[in-house]
Amino acid sequence: MAKKTKAPTEKDCLAMMLSVRDALDVISGKWKILILISVIYGNKRFREIERSIPNISSKVLAKELKDLEDRQLIKRTVYDDSPVLVEYTATDYSNSVSEVIIALYNWGQNHRMKIMGKRR
Amino acid sequence: MAKKTKAPTEKDCLAMMLSVRDALDVISGKWKILILISVIYGNKRFREIERSIPNISSKVLAKELKDLEDRQLIKRTVYDDSPVLVEYTATDYSNSVSEVIIALYNWGQNHRMKIMGKRR
DNA sequence: CTGGATCCTTAGGGATACTG
DNA sequence: CAGTATCCCTAAGGATCCAG
């Protein structure tokens, strides 16, 4: 109703930052997104996920998985306990991250081409 | 022509990760995206940017700005040098990050509501 | 196989003060 | 105003080994 003659500035800028920072809190770090990708792509077992992500260590993976589970971005299910069978799966919530992942993917591809082309 | 009966798996997953990792290399960290937002929103001066971002220190800002400049994600222009006037502005390239920012923003908002609603 | 425990290194970043 | 210079501290992450 009311007209806001002003273009977006300080307040919008800050609001933008706050939400973005929330998002970054969750998905920032070297591994979280990669783990999400792996799980969304269908990897379920610990070693499977580990192998799918170059250079990740089991310690880091365990820690990040726990973190992601806490935030309900993945679901951990224990199926057995003789040789211990655990499965990690995506949740609706983790699927909602897809847009972010896609955006990162697109931009990253573009960026890669740019640096490949240019300097060095 | 050829049928690929298989759904995307390992190779696509890895390709996805590589590009995403490239993107993360550039924009990860606590501050880079926030700085980009600030500059894209029109803040140009060092102190202006500094004030627009809660809790950032001048040291960190200086470092990140330099980094972003190296990667051509912002442009630094010195206009004068009596009281020293410097302007940071967005580049086409930094504008291309907008999609990522929007995605983060949307998801972050959603996430914020989710945690607000739930636990604690 | 699924992780936990331990040790260690480094980069990120806060605080504060200072220079051109 | 636009940064630098220190100092210091913590968390992220690598390496390796070990336990259930």
CSV table of C-alpha atoms (C1' of nucleotides) in Angstrom, one decimal:
chain,number,residue,atom,x,y,z
A,1,MET,CA,0.0,0.0,0.0
A,2,ALA,CA,2.3,2.6,1.3
A,3,LYS,CA,4.8,3.9,-1.2
A,4,LYS,CA,8.5,3.5,-0.5
A,5,THR,CA,10.0,5.8,-2.9
A,6,LYS,CA,13.5,4.7,-1.8
A,7,ALA,CA,15.5,2.1,-3.5
A,8,PRO,CA,16.9,-0.6,-1.3
A,9,THR,CA,19.7,0.5,0.9
A,10,GLU,CA,20.9,0.2,4.4
A,11,LYS,CA,18.1,-1.7,6.0
A,12,ASP,CA,17.6,-4.1,3.2
A,13,CYS,CA,21.3,-4.5,2.9
A,14,LEU,CA,21.5,-5.5,6.6
A,15,ALA,CA,18.5,-7.7,6.4
A,16,MET,CA,20.1,-9.4,3.5
A,17,MET,CA,23.2,-9.9,5.4
A,18,LEU,CA,21.5,-11.4,8.4
A,19,SER,CA,19.8,-14.0,6.5
A,20,VAL,CA,22.8,-14.8,4.4
A,21,ARG,CA,24.8,-15.1,7.5
A,22,ASP,CA,22.3,-17.6,8.9
A,23,ALA,CA,22.7,-19.6,5.8
A,24,LEU,CA,26.4,-19.4,5.9
A,25,ASP,CA,26.4,-20.5,9.6
A,26,VAL,CA,24.9,-23.7,8.5
A,27,ILE,CA,26.5,-24.5,5.2
A,28,SER,CA,29.8,-22.8,5.4
A,29,GLY,CA,33.0,-24.6,6.0
A,30,LYS,CA,35.0,-26.6,3.6
A,31,TRP,CA,32.9,-29.8,3.7
A,32,LYS,CA,29.2,-29.4,4.6
A,33,ILE,CA,28.0,-28.6,1.1
A,34,LEU,CA,30.1,-31.4,-0.4
A,35,ILE,CA,28.7,-33.8,2.1
A,36,LEU,CA,25.2,-32.7,1.3
A,37,ILE,CA,25.8,-33.1,-2.4
A,38,SER,CA,27.1,-36.6,-1.8
A,39,VAL,CA,24.1,-37.6,0.3
A,40,ILE,CA,21.6,-36.0,-2.0
A,41,TYR,CA,23.2,-37.8,-4.9
A,42,GLY,CA,22.4,-41.0,-3.1
A,43,ASN,CA,25.5,-42.0,-1.2
A,44,LYS,CA,24.3,-43.5,2.1
A,45,ARG,CA,27.1,-45.4,3.8
A,46,PHE,CA,29.9,-43.7,5.8
A,47,ARG,CA,32.7,-45.1,3.6
A,48,GLU,CA,30.8,-44.4,0.5
A,49,ILE,CA,30.4,-40.8,1.4
A,50,GLU,CA,34.0,-40.6,2.4
A,51,ARG,CA,35.2,-42.0,-0.8
A,52,SER,CA,33.0,-39.7,-2.8
A,53,ILE,CA,34.6,-36.6,-1.4
A,54,PRO,CA,38.2,-36.1,-2.3
A,55,ASN,CA,40.6,-35.7,0.6
A,56,ILE,CA,38.1,-35.7,3.4
A,57,SER,CA,39.2,-37.5,6.5
A,58,SER,CA,37.0,-39.8,8.6
A,59,LYS,CA,37.3,-37.6,11.6
A,60,VAL,CA,36.1,-34.5,9.8
A,61,LEU,CA,33.4,-36.5,8.1
A,62,ALA,CA,32.1,-37.9,11.3
A,63,LYS,CA,32.0,-34.5,12.9
A,64,GLU,CA,30.3,-32.8,10.0
A,65,LEU,CA,27.7,-35.6,9.7
A,66,LYS,CA,26.9,-35.1,13.3
A,67,ASP,CA,26.5,-31.4,12.9
A,68,LEU,CA,24.3,-31.9,9.8
A,69,GLU,CA,22.2,-34.4,11.6
A,70,ASP,CA,21.7,-32.0,14.5
A,71,ARG,CA,20.5,-29.4,12.1
A,72,GLN,CA,18.3,-31.9,10.5
A,73,LEU,CA,20.0,-31.6,7.2
A,74,ILE,CA,20.5,-35.3,7.0
A,75,LYS,CA,19.0,-38.3,8.7
A,76,ARG,CA,21.1,-41.0,10.3
A,77,THR,CA,19.6,-44.5,10.6
A,78,VAL,CA,21.2,-47.5,12.2
A,79,TYR,CA,19.9,-50.6,10.7
A,80,ASP,CA,21.9,-53.3,12.4
A,81,ASP,CA,24.7,-53.7,14.8
A,82,SER,CA,26.5,-56.9,14.2
A,83,PRO,CA,28.8,-55.4,11.7
A,84,VAL,CA,27.0,-52.1,12.3
A,85,LEU,CA,25.1,-50.7,9.4
A,86,VAL,CA,24.4,-47.0,9.2
A,87,GLU,CA,22.7,-45.1,6.5
A,88,TYR,CA,22.7,-41.4,5.9
A,89,THR,CA,19.9,-40.0,3.9
A,90,ALA,CA,18.7,-36.6,2.7
A,91,THR,CA,15.8,-34.9,4.3
A,92,ASP,CA,13.2,-32.6,2.7
A,93,TYR,CA,15.2,-29.9,4.4
A,94,SER,CA,18.4,-30.9,2.8
A,95,ASN,CA,16.7,-31.0,-0.5
A,96,SER,CA,15.8,-27.4,0.0
A,97,VAL,CA,19.5,-26.6,-0.1
A,98,SER,CA,19.5,-27.7,-3.7
A,99,GLU,CA,18.9,-24.2,-5.0
A,100,VAL,CA,21.9,-23.0,-3.2
A,101,ILE,CA,23.9,-25.8,-4.5
A,102,ILE,CA,22.8,-25.2,-8.0
A,103,ALA,CA,23.6,-21.6,-7.8
A,104,LEU,CA,27.1,-22.4,-6.5
A,105,TYR,CA,27.5,-25.0,-9.1
A,106,ASN,CA,26.6,-22.7,-11.9
A,107,TRP,CA,28.8,-19.9,-10.6
A,108,GLY,CA,31.6,-22.2,-9.9
A,109,GLN,CA,31.6,-23.6,-13.4
A,110,ASN,CA,31.7,-20.2,-14.8
A,111,HIS,CA,34.4,-19.1,-12.5
A,112,ARG,CA,36.5,-22.1,-13.3
A,113,MET,CA,36.3,-21.3,-16.9
A,114,LYS,CA,37.2,-17.8,-16.3
A,115,ILE,CA,40.3,-18.6,-14.3
A,116,MET,CA,41.3,-21.3,-16.7
A,117,GLY,CA,41.1,-18.9,-19.6
A,118,LYS,CA,42.9,-16.0,-17.9
A,119,ARG,CA,46.0,-15.6,-16.0
A,120,ARG,CA,48.4,-18.5,-15.9
B,1,MET,CA,20.6,-40.9,-28.9
B,2,ALA,CA,22.4,-43.2,-26.7
B,3,LYS,CA,20.4,-44.1,-23.7
B,4,LYS,CA,21.9,-43.6,-20.3
B,5,THR,CA,19.6,-45.7,-18.2
B,6,LYS,CA,21.5,-44.6,-15.2
B,7,ALA,CA,20.5,-41.7,-13.0
B,8,PRO,CA,23.2,-39.2,-12.2
B,9,THR,CA,25.7,-40.7,-9.8
B,10,GLU,CA,29.4,-40.8,-9.1
B,11,LYS,CA,30.8,-38.8,-12.0
B,12,ASP,CA,28.1,-36.2,-11.9
B,13,CYS,CA,28.4,-36.0,-8.2
B,14,LEU,CA,32.1,-35.4,-8.4
B,15,ALA,CA,31.8,-32.9,-11.2
B,16,MET,CA,29.3,-31.1,-9.1
B,17,MET,CA,31.6,-31.1,-6.1
B,18,LEU,CA,34.5,-29.7,-8.1
B,19,SER,CA,32.6,-26.7,-9.4
B,20,VAL,CA,31.0,-26.1,-6.0
B,21,ARG,CA,34.4,-26.3,-4.4
B,22,ASP,CA,35.7,-23.7,-6.8
B,23,ALA,CA,32.9,-21.4,-5.9
B,24,LEU,CA,33.4,-22.0,-2.2
B,25,ASP,CA,37.1,-21.2,-2.6
B,26,VAL,CA,36.1,-17.8,-3.7
B,27,ILE,CA,33.2,-16.9,-1.6
B,28,SER,CA,33.6,-19.0,1.5
B,29,GLY,CA,34.6,-17.5,4.8
B,30,LYS,CA,32.7,-15.5,7.2
B,31,TRP,CA,33.0,-12.2,5.4
B,32,LYS,CA,33.4,-12.3,1.6
B,33,ILE,CA,29.7,-12.6,0.8
B,34,LEU,CA,28.7,-10.0,3.2
B,35,ILE,CA,31.3,-7.6,1.7
B,36,LEU,CA,30.0,-8.3,-1.7
B,37,ILE,CA,26.5,-7.6,-0.6
B,38,SER,CA,27.6,-4.4,0.9
B,39,VAL,CA,29.4,-3.3,-2.2
B,40,ILE,CA,26.7,-4.4,-4.6
B,41,TYR,CA,24.2,-2.5,-2.5
B,42,GLY,CA,26.1,0.6,-3.2
B,43,ASN,CA,28.5,1.1,-0.3
B,44,LYS,CA,31.8,2.4,-1.7
B,45,ARG,CA,34.0,3.8,1.0
B,46,PHE,CA,36.0,1.7,3.3
B,47,ARG,CA,34.4,3.0,6.5
B,48,GLU,CA,31.0,2.8,4.9
B,49,ILE,CA,31.5,-0.8,4.1
B,50,GLU,CA,33.0,-1.4,7.5
B,51,ARG,CA,30.0,0.2,9.2
B,52,SER,CA,27.5,-1.7,7.1
B,53,ILE,CA,28.8,-5.1,8.3
B,54,PRO,CA,28.3,-5.9,11.9
B,55,ASN,CA,31.4,-6.8,13.8
B,56,ILE,CA,33.9,-6.7,11.0
B,57,SER,CA,37.3,-5.3,11.9
B,58,SER,CA,39.2,-3.0,9.6
B,59,LYS,CA,42.0,-5.5,9.5
B,60,VAL,CA,39.8,-8.3,8.2
B,61,LEU,CA,38.0,-5.9,5.9
B,62,ALA,CA,41.2,-4.7,4.3
B,63,LYS,CA,42.4,-8.2,3.8
B,64,GLU,CA,39.2,-9.5,2.3
B,65,LEU,CA,38.9,-6.5,0.0
B,66,LYS,CA,42.3,-7.1,-1.3
B,67,ASP,CA,41.5,-10.7,-1.9
B,68,LEU,CA,38.3,-9.9,-3.6
B,69,GLU,CA,40.1,-7.3,-5.7
B,70,ASP,CA,42.6,-9.9,-6.8
B,71,ARG,CA,39.8,-12.2,-7.9
B,72,GLN,CA,38.3,-9.3,-9.7
B,73,LEU,CA,35.1,-9.4,-7.7
B,74,ILE,CA,35.4,-5.8,-6.8
B,75,LYS,CA,37.2,-2.8,-8.3
B,76,ARG,CA,39.3,-0.5,-6.2
B,77,THR,CA,39.8,3.0,-7.4
B,78,VAL,CA,41.8,5.7,-5.8
B,79,TYR,CA,40.5,9.1,-6.6
B,80,ASP,CA,42.6,11.4,-4.6
B,81,ASP,CA,45.4,11.4,-2.0
B,82,SER,CA,45.2,14.5,0.0
B,83,PRO,CA,42.8,13.0,2.5
B,84,VAL,CA,42.9,9.8,0.5
B,85,LEU,CA,39.7,8.9,-1.3
B,86,VAL,CA,39.2,5.3,-2.3
B,87,GLU,CA,36.1,3.7,-3.8
B,88,TYR,CA,35.2,0.1,-4.0
B,89,THR,CA,32.7,-0.9,-6.6
B,90,ALA,CA,31.0,-4.0,-8.0
B,91,THR,CA,32.2,-5.5,-11.2
B,92,ASP,CA,30.1,-7.4,-13.7
B,93,TYR,CA,31.7,-10.4,-12.2
B,94,SER,CA,30.6,-9.7,-8.7
B,95,ASN,CA,27.1,-9.1,-10.0
B,96,SER,CA,27.1,-12.6,-11.3
B,97,VAL,CA,27.3,-13.7,-7.7
B,98,SER,CA,23.9,-12.3,-7.2
B,99,GLU,CA,22.2,-15.6,-7.9
B,100,VAL,CA,24.2,-17.3,-5.2
B,101,ILE,CA,23.4,-14.5,-2.8
B,102,ILE,CA,19.7,-14.7,-3.6
B,103,ALA,CA,19.7,-18.4,-3.1
B,104,LEU,CA,21.5,-18.0,0.2
B,105,TYR,CA,19.2,-15.3,1.3
B,106,ASN,CA,16.1,-17.3,0.5
B,107,TRP,CA,17.3,-20.3,2.2
B,108,GLY,CA,18.7,-18.4,5.2
B,109,GLN,CA,15.4,-16.7,5.8
B,110,ASN,CA,13.6,-20.0,5.6
B,111,HIS,CA,16.2,-21.5,7.9
B,112,ARG,CA,15.9,-18.7,10.4
B,113,MET,CA,12.1,-19.2,10.6
B,114,LYS,CA,12.6,-22.9,11.1
B,115,ILE,CA,14.9,-22.6,14.0
B,116,MET,CA,13.0,-19.8,15.5
B,117,GLY,CA,9.9,-21.9,15.5
B,118,LYS,CA,11.5,-25.1,16.8
B,119,ARG,CA,13.8,-25.9,19.6
B,120,ARG,CA,14.5,-23.0,22.0
C,1,DC,C1',32.5,-51.0,8.8
C,2,DT,C1',31.6,-47.0,11.8
C,3,DG,C1',33.5,-44.0,13.9
C,4,DG,C1',36.2,-42.1,18.5
C,5,DA,C1',40.7,-40.3,20.6
C,6,DT,C1',44.8,-38.0,20.3
C,7,DC,C1',48.2,-34.8,18.7
C,8,DC,C1',49.6,-31.1,16.1
C,9,DT,C1',49.7,-27.3,12.7
C,10,DT,C1',47.8,-23.5,10.6
C,11,DA,C1',44.7,-19.9,9.1
C,12,DG,C1',41.1,-16.9,10.6
C,13,DG,C1',40.0,-13.6,13.1
C,14,DG,C1',39.4,-10.4,17.6
C,15,DA,C1',41.6,-6.4,20.2
C,16,DT,C1',44.2,-2.5,20.2
C,17,DA,C1',47.1,0.9,18.7
C,18,DC,C1',49.3,3.4,15.2
C,19,DT,C1',50.7,5.7,10.5
C,20,DG,C1',50.1,8.6,6.1
D,1,DC,C1',39.8,8.6,6.0
D,2,DA,C1',42.2,4.4,4.6
D,3,DG,C1',44.5,1.3,6.1
D,4,DT,C1',49.0,-1.3,9.0
D,5,DA,C1',51.1,-3.5,12.8
D,6,DT,C1',51.2,-6.5,16.7
D,7,DC,C1',49.8,-9.8,19.7
D,8,DC,C1',47.2,-13.5,20.7
D,9,DC,C1',43.7,-17.2,20.7
D,10,DT,C1',40.7,-20.4,19.0
D,11,DA,C1',38.6,-23.5,15.8
D,12,DA,C1',39.3,-26.1,11.5
D,13,DG,C1',41.4,-29.5,9.8
D,14,DG,C1',45.3,-33.1,8.7
D,15,DA,C1',47.6,-37.6,10.4
D,16,DT,C1',47.6,-41.6,12.7
D,17,DC,C1',46.0,-45.0,15.6
D,18,DC,C1',42.5,-47.5,17.9
D,19,DA,C1',37.8,-49.5,19.6
D,20,DG,C1',33.2,-51.6,19.1
